[in-house]
PDB file of C-alpha atoms in Angstrom:
ATOM      1  CA  MET A 570     181.553 105.846  14.097  1.00 46.00           C
ATOM      2  CA  THR A 571     179.454 108.896  13.327  1.00 45.00           C
ATOM      3  CA  THR A 572     176.289 108.861  11.289  1.00 46.00           C
ATOM      4  CA  ASN A 573     175.501 111.654   8.867  1.00 47.00           C
ATOM      5  CA  PRO A 574     172.170 113.220   9.968  1.00 51.00           C
ATOM      6  CA  ALA A 575     171.228 113.340   6.275  1.00 71.00           C
ATOM      7  CA  GLY A 576     172.427 109.776   5.914  1.00 80.00           C
ATOM      8  CA  PRO A 577     170.819 106.985   3.952  1.00 94.00           C
ATOM      9  CA  ARG A 578     167.509 105.391   4.801  1.00 96.00           C
ATOM     10  CA  LEU A 579     168.113 101.680   5.286  1.00 97.00           C
ATOM     11  CA  LEU A 580     166.107  98.797   3.885  1.00 96.00           C
ATOM     12  CA  GLY A 581     163.792  96.669   6.019  1.00 95.00           C
ATOM     13  CA  PRO A 582     161.697  93.584   5.147  1.00 95.00           C
ATOM     14  CA  VAL A 583     158.973  95.624   3.451  1.00 96.00           C
ATOM     15  CA  GLU A 584     161.391  97.588   1.261  1.00 96.00           C
ATOM     16  CA  VAL A 585     163.414  94.511   0.276  1.00 95.00           C
ATOM     17  CA  ARG A 586     160.332  92.570  -0.787  1.00 93.00           C
ATOM     18  CA  GLN A 587     158.952  95.610  -2.588  1.00 95.00           C
ATOM     19  CA  LEU A 588     162.171  96.054  -4.589  1.00 95.00           C
ATOM     20  CA  ALA A 589     162.240  92.345  -5.398  1.00 93.00           C
ATOM     21  CA  ALA A 590     158.613  92.464  -6.562  1.00 93.00           C
ATOM     22  CA  GLU A 591     159.301  95.465  -8.806  1.00 94.00           C
ATOM     23  CA  LEU A 592     162.139  93.513 -10.424  1.00 93.00           C
ATOM     24  CA  ASP A 593     160.121  90.280 -10.537  1.00 91.00           C
ATOM     25  CA  LEU A 594     163.117  88.830  -8.743  1.00 87.00           C
ATOM     26  CA  ARG A 595     163.198  85.281  -7.471  1.00 78.00           C
ATOM     27  CA  PRO A 596     166.381  84.764  -5.416  1.00 71.00           C
ATOM     28  CA  THR A 597     168.458  81.833  -6.644  1.00 63.00           C
ATOM     29  CA  LYS A 598     170.600  79.433  -4.619  1.00 57.00           C
ATOM     30  CA  GLN A 599     172.965  79.178  -7.589  1.00 54.00           C
ATOM     31  CA  ARG A 600     174.098  82.761  -7.021  1.00 56.00           C
ATOM     32  CA  GLY A 601     173.816  82.613  -3.250  1.00 58.00           C
ATOM     33  CA  GLN A 602     171.114  85.274  -3.172  1.00 72.00           C
ATOM     34  CA  ASN A 603     169.972  85.752   0.418  1.00 84.00           C
ATOM     35  CA  PHE A 604     169.143  89.397   1.040  1.00 91.00           C
ATOM     36  CA  VAL A 605     169.616  91.011   4.453  1.00 94.00           C
ATOM     37  CA  ILE A 606     166.338  92.539   5.646  1.00 94.00           C
ATOM     38  CA  ASP A 607     167.444  93.839   9.054  1.00 96.00           C
ATOM     39  CA  ALA A 608     168.887  97.346   9.411  1.00 96.00           C
ATOM     40  CA  ASN A 609     170.507  96.564  12.770  1.00 96.00           C
ATOM     41  CA  THR A 610     172.461  93.717  11.171  1.00 97.00           C
ATOM     42  CA  VAL A 611     173.963  95.833   8.388  1.00 97.00           C
ATOM     43  CA  ARG A 612     174.845  98.577  10.873  1.00 97.00           C
ATOM     44  CA  ARG A 613     176.531  95.949  13.030  1.00 97.00           C
ATOM     45  CA  ILE A 614     178.544  94.677  10.047  1.00 97.00           C
ATOM     46  CA  VAL A 615     179.720  98.210   9.270  1.00 97.00           C
ATOM     47  CA  ARG A 616     180.604  98.832  12.918  1.00 96.00           C
ATOM     48  CA  GLU A 617     182.538  95.556  13.252  1.00 96.00           C
ATOM     49  CA  SER A 618     184.426  96.262  10.025  1.00 96.00           C
ATOM     50  CA  GLY A 619     186.111  99.282  11.605  1.00 95.00           C
ATOM     51  CA  ILE A 620     185.789 101.432   8.488  1.00 97.00           C
ATOM     52  CA  SER A 621     185.835 105.220   8.735  1.00 97.00           C
ATOM     53  CA  GLY A 622     185.114 108.252   6.591  1.00 97.00           C
ATOM     54  CA  ASP A 623     188.567 107.879   5.013  1.00 97.00           C
ATOM     55  CA  ASP A 624     187.870 104.429   3.556  1.00 98.00           C
ATOM     56  CA  VAL A 625     187.126 103.445  -0.018  1.00 98.00           C
ATOM     57  CA  VAL A 626     185.140 100.236   0.371  1.00 98.00           C
ATOM     58  CA  VAL A 627     184.693  97.341  -2.052  1.00 98.00           C
ATOM     59  CA  GLU A 628     181.447  95.402  -1.661  1.00 98.00           C
ATOM     60  CA  VAL A 629     180.801  92.113  -3.459  1.00 97.00           C
ATOM     61  CA  GLY A 630     177.291  90.962  -4.247  1.00 94.00           C
ATOM     62  CA  PRO A 631     175.389  94.057  -3.070  1.00 96.00           C
ATOM     63  CA  GLY A 632     172.079  92.565  -4.170  1.00 94.00           C
ATOM     64  CA  LEU A 633     169.270  95.024  -3.501  1.00 96.00           C
ATOM     65  CA  GLY A 634     171.545  97.404  -1.569  1.00 97.00           C
ATOM     66  CA  SER A 635     170.889  96.685   2.123  1.00 97.00           C
ATOM     67  CA  LEU A 636     174.552  96.685   3.165  1.00 98.00           C
ATOM     68  CA  THR A 637     175.521  99.233   0.504  1.00 98.00           C
ATOM     69  CA  LEU A 638     173.309 101.882   2.111  1.00 98.00           C
ATOM     70  CA  ALA A 639     174.779 101.199   5.557  1.00 98.00           C
ATOM     71  CA  LEU A 640     178.314 101.469   4.130  1.00 98.00           C
ATOM     72  CA  LEU A 641     177.474 104.821   2.544  1.00 98.00           C
ATOM     73  CA  GLU A 642     176.515 106.098   6.005  1.00 96.00           C
ATOM     74  CA  VAL A 643     180.197 105.931   6.943  1.00 97.00           C
ATOM     75  CA  ALA A 644     182.603 105.328   4.026  1.00 98.00           C
ATOM     76  CA  ARG A 645     184.143 107.941   1.742  1.00 97.00           C
ATOM     77  CA  ARG A 646     183.253 105.859  -1.305  1.00 98.00           C
ATOM     78  CA  VAL A 647     181.689 102.458  -2.086  1.00 98.00           C
ATOM     79  CA  ILE A 648     182.411 100.358  -5.178  1.00 98.00           C
ATOM     80  CA  ALA A 649     179.993  97.442  -5.513  1.00 98.00           C
ATOM     81  CA  ILE A 650     180.697  94.433  -7.754  1.00 98.00           C
ATOM     82  CA  GLU A 651     177.476  92.731  -8.886  1.00 96.00           C
ATOM     83  CA  LEU A 652     177.203  89.722 -11.214  1.00 93.00           C
ATOM     84  CA  ASP A 653     173.439  89.838 -11.787  1.00 92.00           C
ATOM     85  CA  PRO A 654     172.660  92.406 -14.547  1.00 95.00           C
ATOM     86  CA  LEU A 655     169.138  92.984 -13.215  1.00 93.00           C
ATOM     87  CA  LEU A 656     170.461  93.917  -9.772  1.00 95.00           C
ATOM     88  CA  ALA A 657     173.444  95.885 -11.088  1.00 97.00           C
ATOM     89  CA  GLU A 658     171.241  98.032 -13.311  1.00 97.00           C
ATOM     90  CA  ARG A 659     168.725  98.768 -10.535  1.00 97.00           C
ATOM     91  CA  LEU A 660     171.171  99.545  -7.734  1.00 98.00           C
ATOM     92  CA  PRO A 661     172.057 103.153  -8.728  1.00 98.00           C
ATOM     93  CA  ALA A 662     168.358 104.089  -8.705  1.00 97.00           C
ATOM     94  CA  THR A 663     167.927 102.547  -5.247  1.00 98.00           C
ATOM     95  CA  ILE A 664     170.936 104.479  -3.941  1.00 98.00           C
ATOM     96  CA  ALA A 665     169.623 107.696  -5.478  1.00 97.00           C
ATOM     97  CA  ALA A 666     166.247 107.158  -3.805  1.00 97.00           C
ATOM     98  CA  TYR A 667     167.439 106.064  -0.367  1.00 98.00           C
ATOM     99  CA  ALA A 668     170.766 107.944  -0.138  1.00 97.00           C
ATOM    100  CA  PRO A 669     170.533 111.000  -2.396  1.00 97.00           C
ATOM    101  CA  ALA A 670     173.223 112.899  -0.481  1.00 97.00           C
ATOM    102  CA  GLN A 671     175.675 109.993  -0.909  1.00 97.00           C
ATOM    103  CA  ALA A 672     174.800 108.886  -4.453  1.00 97.00           C
ATOM    104  CA  ASP A 673     177.874 110.562  -5.974  1.00 97.00           C
ATOM    105  CA  ARG A 674     180.106 108.465  -3.698  1.00 97.00           C
ATOM    106  CA  PHE A 675     178.808 105.187  -5.089  1.00 98.00           C
ATOM    107  CA  GLU A 676     179.645 103.175  -8.200  1.00 98.00           C
ATOM    108  CA  VAL A 677     178.554  99.738  -9.348  1.00 98.00           C
ATOM    109  CA  VAL A 678     180.723  97.441 -11.462  1.00 98.00           C
ATOM    110  CA  MET A 679     178.834  94.707 -13.283  1.00 97.00           C
ATOM    111  CA  GLY A 680     180.883  91.541 -13.412  1.00 96.00           C
ATOM    112  CA  ASP A 681     182.207  88.430 -11.704  1.00 96.00           C
ATOM    113  CA  ALA A 682     184.248  89.290  -8.604  1.00 96.00           C
ATOM    114  CA  MET A 683     186.449  86.242  -9.248  1.00 95.00           C
ATOM    115  CA  ARG A 684     187.411  87.575 -12.677  1.00 95.00           C
ATOM    116  CA  VAL A 685     187.531  91.340 -12.195  1.00 96.00           C
ATOM    117  CA  GLU A 686     190.995  92.693 -12.999  1.00 95.00           C
ATOM    118  CA  GLU A 687     190.654  96.355 -12.009  1.00 95.00           C
ATOM    119  CA  LEU A 688     188.284  98.740 -10.286  1.00 96.00           C
ATOM    120  CA  PRO A 689     187.498 102.377 -11.085  1.00 95.00           C
ATOM    121  CA  GLY A 690     188.395 105.341  -8.909  1.00 94.00           C
ATOM    122  CA  PRO A 691     190.738 105.634  -5.920  1.00 96.00           C
ATOM    123  CA  ALA A 692     192.474 102.506  -4.630  1.00 97.00           C
ATOM    124  CA  PRO A 693     190.136 100.662  -2.224  1.00 98.00           C
ATOM    125  CA  THR A 694     191.211 100.370   1.405  1.00 98.00           C
ATOM    126  CA  ALA A 695     188.583  97.968   2.783  1.00 98.00           C
ATOM    127  CA  LEU A 696     186.472  95.000   1.723  1.00 98.00           C
ATOM    128  CA  VAL A 697     183.077  94.608   3.405  1.00 98.00           C
ATOM    129  CA  ALA A 698     180.635  92.124   1.928  1.00 97.00           C
ATOM    130  CA  ASN A 699     178.003  89.468   2.367  1.00 94.00           C
ATOM    131  CA  LEU A 700     179.850  87.037   0.107  1.00 91.00           C
ATOM    132  CA  PRO A 701     177.979  84.451  -1.966  1.00 83.00           C
ATOM    133  CA  TYR A 702     178.568  81.318   0.085  1.00 82.00           C
ATOM    134  CA  ASN A 703     179.420  78.974  -2.785  1.00 84.00           C
ATOM    135  CA  VAL A 704     182.402  81.101  -3.913  1.00 91.00           C
ATOM    136  CA  SER A 705     183.330  83.023  -0.770  1.00 94.00           C
ATOM    137  CA  VAL A 706     186.901  81.761  -0.311  1.00 95.00           C
ATOM    138  CA  PRO A 707     188.087  82.097  -3.940  1.00 96.00           C
ATOM    139  CA  VAL A 708     186.522  85.579  -4.172  1.00 96.00           C
ATOM    140  CA  LEU A 709     188.251  86.677  -0.962  1.00 97.00           C
ATOM    141  CA  ILE A 710     191.650  85.308  -2.039  1.00 96.00           C
ATOM    142  CA  HIS A 711     191.327  86.817  -5.531  1.00 97.00           C
ATOM    143  CA  LEU A 712     190.540  90.293  -4.211  1.00 97.00           C
ATOM    144  CA  LEU A 713     193.299  90.183  -1.587  1.00 97.00           C
ATOM    145  CA  THR A 714     195.711  89.234  -4.373  1.00 96.00           C
ATOM    146  CA  LEU A 715     194.407  91.781  -6.873  1.00 97.00           C
ATOM    147  CA  LEU A 716     194.105  94.746  -4.499  1.00 97.00           C
ATOM    148  CA  PRO A 717     197.194  95.168  -2.286  1.00 97.00           C
ATOM    149  CA  SER A 718     195.752  98.526  -1.168  1.00 98.00           C
ATOM    150  CA  LEU A 719     193.117  96.683   0.900  1.00 98.00           C
ATOM    151  CA  GLU A 720     194.087  97.204   4.549  1.00 98.00           C
ATOM    152  CA  ARG A 721     191.188  95.638   6.408  1.00 97.00           C
ATOM    153  CA  GLY A 722     187.815  94.071   5.944  1.00 97.00           C
ATOM    154  CA  LEU A 723     184.921  92.078   7.227  1.00 98.00           C
ATOM    155  CA  VAL A 724     182.995  89.460   5.305  1.00 98.00           C
ATOM    156  CA  MET A 725     179.897  87.450   6.089  1.00 96.00           C
ATOM    157  CA  VAL A 726     180.200  83.826   5.004  1.00 96.00           C
ATOM    158  CA  GLN A 727     178.788  80.440   5.912  1.00 94.00           C
ATOM    159  CA  ALA A 728     179.592  79.738   9.586  1.00 96.00           C
ATOM    160  CA  GLU A 729     181.640  76.664   8.705  1.00 95.00           C
ATOM    161  CA  VAL A 730     183.742  78.683   6.249  1.00 96.00           C
ATOM    162  CA  ALA A 731     184.194  81.445   8.840  1.00 97.00           C
ATOM    163  CA  ASP A 732     185.607  78.841  11.235  1.00 97.00           C
ATOM    164  CA  ARG A 733     188.015  77.596   8.564  1.00 97.00           C
ATOM    165  CA  LEU A 734     189.226  81.042   7.570  1.00 97.00           C
ATOM    166  CA  ALA A 735     189.955  82.033  11.169  1.00 97.00           C
ATOM    167  CA  ALA A 736     191.378  78.677  12.338  1.00 97.00           C
ATOM    168  CA  GLY A 737     194.953  78.335  13.583  1.00 97.00           C
ATOM    169  CA  PRO A 738     197.404  75.433  13.153  1.00 97.00           C
ATOM    170  CA  GLY A 739     196.387  72.326  15.072  1.00 95.00           C
ATOM    171  CA  SER A 740     192.668  73.055  14.862  1.00 94.00           C
ATOM    172  CA  LYS A 741     190.329  70.499  13.273  1.00 93.00           C
ATOM    173  CA  THR A 742     188.986  73.245  11.006  1.00 95.00           C
ATOM    174  CA  TYR A 743     192.452  74.450   9.911  1.00 97.00           C
ATOM    175  CA  GLY A 744     193.032  73.881   6.214  1.00 96.00           C
ATOM    176  CA  VAL A 745     193.623  75.462   2.809  1.00 97.00           C
ATOM    177  CA  PRO A 746     191.421  78.565   3.417  1.00 97.00           C
ATOM    178  CA  SER A 747     193.117  79.172   6.790  1.00 98.00           C
ATOM    179  CA  VAL A 748     196.638  79.111   5.353  1.00 98.00           C
ATOM    180  CA  LYS A 749     195.880  81.119   2.231  1.00 98.00           C
ATOM    181  CA  ALA A 750     194.076  83.820   4.209  1.00 98.00           C
ATOM    182  CA  ALA A 751     196.980  83.895   6.680  1.00 98.00           C
ATOM    183  CA  TRP A 752     199.362  84.654   3.806  1.00 98.00           C
ATOM    184  CA  PHE A 753     197.663  88.044   3.441  1.00 98.00           C
ATOM    185  CA  ALA A 754     196.241  88.938   6.825  1.00 98.00           C
ATOM    186  CA  ASP A 755     195.587  88.361  10.489  1.00 98.00           C
ATOM    187  CA  VAL A 756     192.127  86.812  10.513  1.00 97.00           C
ATOM    188  CA  ARG A 757     189.628  86.465  13.362  1.00 97.00           C
ATOM    189  CA  ARG A 758     186.052  85.380  13.940  1.00 97.00           C
ATOM    190  CA  ALA A 759     183.903  88.462  14.567  1.00 97.00           C
ATOM    191  CA  GLY A 760     180.556  86.974  15.544  1.00 95.00           C
ATOM    192  CA  ALA A 761     177.552  85.029  14.275  1.00 96.00           C
ATOM    193  CA  ILE A 762     174.529  86.101  12.237  1.00 96.00           C
ATOM    194  CA  GLY A 763     171.101  84.507  12.646  1.00 93.00           C
ATOM    195  CA  ARG A 764     169.139  83.082   9.726  1.00 94.00           C
ATOM    196  CA  ASN A 765     166.079  85.240  10.373  1.00 94.00           C
ATOM    197  CA  VAL A 766     167.784  88.451   9.163  1.00 95.00           C
ATOM    198  CA  PHE A 767     167.765  87.148   5.580  1.00 93.00           C
ATOM    199  CA  TRP A 768     165.141  86.776   2.874  1.00 90.00           C
ATOM    200  CA  PRO A 769     164.837  84.051   1.924  1.00 88.00           C
ATOM    201  CA  ALA A 770     166.239  82.489   5.104  1.00 88.00           C
ATOM    202  CA  PRO A 771     169.277  80.313   4.262  1.00 87.00           C
ATOM    203  CA  ASN A 772     169.483  76.734   5.475  1.00 88.00           C
ATOM    204  CA  VAL A 773     172.938  77.339   6.969  1.00 90.00           C
ATOM    205  CA  ASP A 774     174.246  79.576   9.740  1.00 93.00           C
ATOM    206  CA  SER A 775     176.372  82.615   8.929  1.00 96.00           C
ATOM    207  CA  GLY A 776     179.488  84.028  10.537  1.00 97.00           C
ATOM    208  CA  LEU A 777     181.526  87.222  10.370  1.00 98.00           C
ATOM    209  CA  VAL A 778     185.245  87.146   9.636  1.00 98.00           C
ATOM    210  CA  ALA A 779     187.407  90.230  10.178  1.00 98.00           C
ATOM    211  CA  TRP A 780     190.914  90.610   8.823  1.00 97.00           C
ATOM    212  CA  THR A 781     193.782  93.075   8.908  1.00 98.00           C
ATOM    213  CA  ARG A 782     196.424  93.082   6.175  1.00 98.00           C
ATOM    214  CA  ARG A 783     199.962  92.163   7.117  1.00 96.00           C
ATOM    215  CA  GLU A 784     203.074  91.356   5.146  1.00 95.00           C
ATOM    216  CA  PRO A 785     203.329  87.770   3.855  1.00 96.00           C
ATOM    217  CA  PRO A 786     206.145  85.567   5.148  1.00 96.00           C
ATOM    218  CA  ARG A 787     209.597  86.638   3.961  1.00 96.00           C
ATOM    219  CA  THR A 788     210.491  84.027   1.384  1.00 96.00           C
ATOM    220  CA  THR A 789     212.226  83.552  -1.930  1.00 96.00           C
ATOM    221  CA  ALA A 790     209.352  81.330  -3.089  1.00 96.00           C
ATOM    222  CA  THR A 791     206.469  82.833  -5.047  1.00 95.00           C
ATOM    223  CA  ARG A 792     202.948  82.933  -3.639  1.00 96.00           C
ATOM    224  CA  GLU A 793     201.892  80.503  -6.397  1.00 95.00           C
ATOM    225  CA  GLU A 794     204.584  78.014  -5.325  1.00 96.00           C
ATOM    226  CA  VAL A 795     203.616  78.278  -1.653  1.00 97.00           C
ATOM    227  CA  PHE A 796     199.908  77.856  -2.442  1.00 97.00           C
ATOM    228  CA  ALA A 797     200.679  74.799  -4.606  1.00 96.00           C
ATOM    229  CA  VAL A 798     202.414  73.238  -1.592  1.00 97.00           C
ATOM    230  CA  VAL A 799     199.424  74.102   0.614  1.00 97.00           C
ATOM    231  CA  ASP A 800     196.982  72.542  -1.856  1.00 96.00           C
ATOM    232  CA  ALA A 801     199.063  69.361  -2.035  1.00 96.00           C
ATOM    233  CA  ALA A 802     199.510  69.093   1.735  1.00 96.00           C
ATOM    234  CA  PHE A 803     195.771  69.213   2.376  1.00 96.00           C
ATOM    235  CA  ALA A 804     194.622  67.188  -0.630  1.00 93.00           C
ATOM    236  CA  GLN A 805     194.799  64.123   1.598  1.00 83.00           C
ATOM    237  CA  ARG A 806     194.634  65.453   5.145  1.00 78.00           C
ATOM    238  CA  ARG A 807     195.403  62.190   6.896  1.00 82.00           C
ATOM    239  CA  LYS A 808     198.702  61.676   5.104  1.00 91.00           C
ATOM    240  CA  GLN A 809     202.033  62.710   6.522  1.00 95.00           C
ATOM    241  CA  VAL A 810     203.298  65.764   4.694  1.00 96.00           C
ATOM    242  CA  ARG A 811     206.172  63.747   3.186  1.00 95.00           C
ATOM    243  CA  ALA A 812     203.669  61.462   1.431  1.00 95.00           C
ATOM    244  CA  ALA A 813     201.263  64.282   0.583  1.00 95.00           C
ATOM    245  CA  LEU A 814     204.006  66.212  -1.222  1.00 96.00           C
ATOM    246  CA  ARG A 815     205.357  63.247  -3.153  1.00 94.00           C
ATOM    247  CA  GLY A 816     203.287  64.178  -6.211  1.00 93.00           C
ATOM    248  CA  VAL A 817     204.555  67.759  -6.509  1.00 93.00           C
ATOM    249  CA  ALA A 818     208.103  66.793  -5.466  1.00 94.00           C
ATOM    250  CA  GLY A 819     208.375  63.893  -7.873  1.00 93.00           C
ATOM    251  CA  SER A 820     209.406  61.414  -5.177  1.00 93.00           C
ATOM    252  CA  ALA A 821     209.217  60.829  -1.425  1.00 92.00           C
ATOM    253  CA  GLU A 822     212.995  61.279  -1.238  1.00 94.00           C
ATOM    254  CA  VAL A 823     212.903  64.782  -2.751  1.00 95.00           C
ATOM    255  CA  ALA A 824     209.942  65.692  -0.535  1.00 96.00           C
ATOM    256  CA  THR A 825     211.818  64.498   2.551  1.00 96.00           C
ATOM    257  CA  ALA A 826     214.953  66.440   1.633  1.00 96.00           C
ATOM    258  CA  ALA A 827     212.899  69.620   1.081  1.00 96.00           C
ATOM    259  CA  LEU A 828     211.107  69.196   4.402  1.00 97.00           C
ATOM    260  CA  GLU A 829     214.326  68.584   6.307  1.00 96.00           C
ATOM    261  CA  SER A 830     215.956  71.663   4.770  1.00 95.00           C
ATOM    262  CA  ALA A 831     212.859  73.643   5.826  1.00 96.00           C
ATOM    263  CA  GLY A 832     213.157  72.361   9.396  1.00 97.00           C
ATOM    264  CA  VAL A 833     209.785  70.578   9.145  1.00 97.00           C
ATOM    265  CA  ASP A 834     209.231  67.051  10.472  1.00 97.00           C
ATOM    266  CA  PRO A 835     208.514  64.864   7.405  1.00 96.00           C
ATOM    267  CA  THR A 836     206.064  62.806   9.493  1.00 96.00           C
ATOM    268  CA  ALA A 837     203.988  65.866  10.470  1.00 96.00           C
ATOM    269  CA  ARG A 838     200.582  66.526   8.912  1.00 95.00           C
ATOM    270  CA  GLY A 839     199.597  69.654   7.083  1.00 95.00           C
ATOM    271  CA  GLU A 840     197.164  70.796   9.760  1.00 95.00           C
ATOM    272  CA  VAL A 841     199.966  71.571  12.234  1.00 97.00           C
ATOM    273  CA  LEU A 842     202.059  73.704   9.858  1.00 97.00           C
ATOM    274  CA  THR A 843     202.012  77.506   9.716  1.00 98.00           C
ATOM    275  CA  VAL A 844     202.021  79.622   6.571  1.00 98.00           C
ATOM    276  CA  GLY A 845     205.703  80.295   7.294  1.00 98.00           C
ATOM    277  CA  ASP A 846     206.373  76.540   7.352  1.00 98.00           C
ATOM    278  CA  PHE A 847     204.743  76.161   3.946  1.00 98.00           C
ATOM    279  CA  ALA A 848     206.857  79.012   2.574  1.00 98.00           C
ATOM    280  CA  ARG A 849     210.054  77.313   3.792  1.00 97.00           C
ATOM    281  CA  ILE A 850     208.910  74.004   2.278  1.00 97.00           C
ATOM    282  CA  ALA A 851     208.438  75.729  -1.093  1.00 97.00           C
ATOM    283  CA  GLU A 852     211.970  77.125  -0.746  1.00 96.00           C
ATOM    284  CA  GLY A 853     213.234  73.653   0.093  1.00 96.00           C
ATOM    285  CA  LEU A 854     211.592  72.225  -3.016  1.00 96.00           C
ATOM    286  CA  ALA A 855     213.125  75.008  -5.128  1.00 94.00           C
ATOM    287  CA  ALA A 856     216.549  74.061  -3.755  1.00 91.00           C
ATOM    288  CA  GLN A 857     215.835  70.545  -5.066  1.00 90.00           C
ATOM    289  CA  GLY A 858     214.970  71.997  -8.486  1.00 91.00           C
ATOM    290  CA  VAL A 859     211.218  71.668  -8.004  1.00 88.00           C
ATOM    291  CA  HIS A 860     208.953  74.674  -8.590  1.00 88.00           C
ATOM    292  CA  PRO A 861     205.351  73.566  -8.045  1.00 85.00           C
ATOM    293  CA  SER A 862     202.569  75.649  -9.561  1.00 77.00           C
ATOM    294  CA  ARG A 863     198.927  75.738  -8.704  1.00 53.00           C
ATOM    295  CA  PRO A 864     196.428  74.346 -11.170  1.00 48.00           C
ATOM    296  CA  SER A 865     194.224  77.031 -12.698  1.00 40.00           C
ATOM    297  CA  GLY A 866     190.860  77.434 -10.997  1.00 43.00           C
ATOM    298  CA  PRO A 867     189.413  78.599  -7.681  1.00 45.00           C
ATOM    299  CA  ALA A 868     191.751  79.210  -4.745  1.00 50.00           C
TER     300      ALA A 868
END
């Protein structure tokens, strides 16, 4: 990774608090507003993400611009999605002041990342973000679904969520986020982040999750059908998958037939099944005339 000698100046504790004071900003837990105040941390996030000067990067929840400035040091272009109008309106001025040479490579989109349907400019190739912890998984799944051009990324989330996203079958932390993320990408834990690099300091630990896009399992089932099976299988973790799927299948007998045609032990539990297993189960249900669909709402 090379740094432009005329690259951005990064934000530290003094600058972050000064910007917040100018905006009369009081960070809210409701929107997961914990601003990074350590330049070494944002540089580390950019380095771990593996982005280069060819990448068009999507950032979610840029806040006051700490990570945005570090991304502009490296990326070809940064598109930031910000829900808070106060922050979205101020961000271009911050970029112009701290990264004048890169300001034309930056654009902010004001809106909810879970509801955005398109982004301006060239197709994005990477997602790098400090995701709001209360909506991190649905935002990640929505953007992976919406933007097939995304090839790689790194997100900072609550440590517990990072463990879930990166977990493999058989792990105690393996569940719905693990399987849904695995549909889109190879996912791995990429380190931990201390609480003292944030203002205000969160009351939970943070973790980095890196991912690389890969093709989903080859299946005749739709992603919605597979995800409906995943949701049902983990709705009651302790149940055997035959019993857990009885609701979507209509009966235990149909669920058993679908599982057997998929080559899955009906007495197994969801936490030992791979994303490929869930795809075959959805195919098995379709063969029985059952096409489950996910309820509307967060992933």
